[in-house]
């Protein structure tokens, strides 16, 4: 704006000068000088907005762009905002991987002779690869052990059970069973079938979430198969 | 058009979410509703087998998540789940679905 005013003033003056006689020019320059000194004196007392210059006491901003607040507060419709949020949510959901098809998964899992899921087979066949940590960034705390324990409460060798730590620690870690269900010293638990049926010792998990294979007695009492 | 596709995607997801197994599997735990009774709202069913596919026993049966090895020993409430305890350890959107009105029927079903 200021440049434009200066430019137009320059054009007017040059036109005046070009179209005037030398005597007139002299008088005009005299009167212009008088006028300019008068205007300079007058503007100090006149309202600043009449001229494109800052009020006295305020620094001249120069040609920097003038930042003005918006003339009216922009209207935000809460309904539209809510709709936008809902759309964003739906779009985010659409990008997510499809949910696991559990019916299909159930069909894929191997079944045992009683049509329950054979978890050990699923694990050894690598149909499932369960993790010991729900948080993938935390290290797995599970410990494994592979020694067998011969359990014989009654003392009869035919009823003996060989407990395999190896197959159990594929799922569990030490603290799941020790020391609450079983004390760590071997032979301290008096495991009977009645106690198991009541849900003690092995019965905490077995026949509830875990099925020994093959089903029935032979799942655990399989000493016959052992030759020694 | 964009909105329509979004809604269709949402609908498809909800349809696939509700296709849980009809029959019960060994290990499924139906939680007893002690606070309000089962008549008002279906009790939550915990499908052990779904969780065993992805996690070993000690992922949940440990001191942090605090599920004991015996059923019905954990007093689980929706408030506790919202606070990130018990089921809320995983069921908060990531790694598993979160608690919302769309997902009620995933657990509370008959």
Tab-separated table of N, CA and C in Angstrom, chain A residues 212-224:
chain	number	residue	atom	x	y	z
A	212	UNK	N	-4.439	-85.907	29.485
A	212	UNK	CA	-3.291	-86.756	29.201
A	212	UNK	C	-3.647	-87.689	28.055
A	213	UNK	N	-2.681	-87.961	27.240
A	213	UNK	CA	-2.931	-88.784	26.059
A	213	UNK	C	-2.208	-90.113	26.137
A	214	UNK	N	-2.782	-91.231	25.759
A	214	UNK	CA	-4.183	-91.376	25.361
A	214	UNK	C	-5.112	-91.200	26.561
A	215	UNK	N	-6.378	-90.990	26.304
A	215	UNK	CA	-7.321	-90.712	27.382
A	215	UNK	C	-7.485	-91.942	28.272
A	216	UNK	N	-8.003	-91.681	29.454
A	216	UNK	CA	-8.150	-92.781	30.405
A	216	UNK	C	-6.861	-92.990	31.181
A	217	UNK	N	-6.762	-94.174	31.795
A	217	UNK	CA	-5.621	-94.458	32.678
A	217	UNK	C	-4.293	-94.380	31.936
A	218	UNK	N	-4.294	-94.879	30.694
A	218	UNK	CA	-3.025	-95.076	29.993
A	218	UNK	C	-2.280	-93.777	29.700
A	219	UNK	N	-2.986	-92.674	29.749
A	219	UNK	CA	-2.314	-91.409	29.498
A	219	UNK	C	-1.152	-91.174	30.443
A	220	UNK	N	-1.323	-91.564	31.713
A	220	UNK	CA	-0.246	-91.366	32.685
A	220	UNK	C	0.374	-92.700	33.103
A	221	UNK	N	-0.476	-93.721	33.283
A	221	UNK	CA	0.030	-95.016	33.766
A	221	UNK	C	0.504	-95.853	32.586
A	222	UNK	N	1.618	-95.456	32.042
A	222	UNK	CA	2.078	-96.195	30.865
A	222	UNK	C	3.427	-96.855	31.105
A	223	UNK	N	3.590	-97.357	32.322
A	223	UNK	CA	4.874	-97.976	32.662
A	223	UNK	C	5.093	-99.246	31.847
A	224	UNK	N	3.989	-99.901	31.448
A	224	UNK	CA	4.098	-101.102	30.637
A	224	UNK	C	4.933	-100.892	29.385
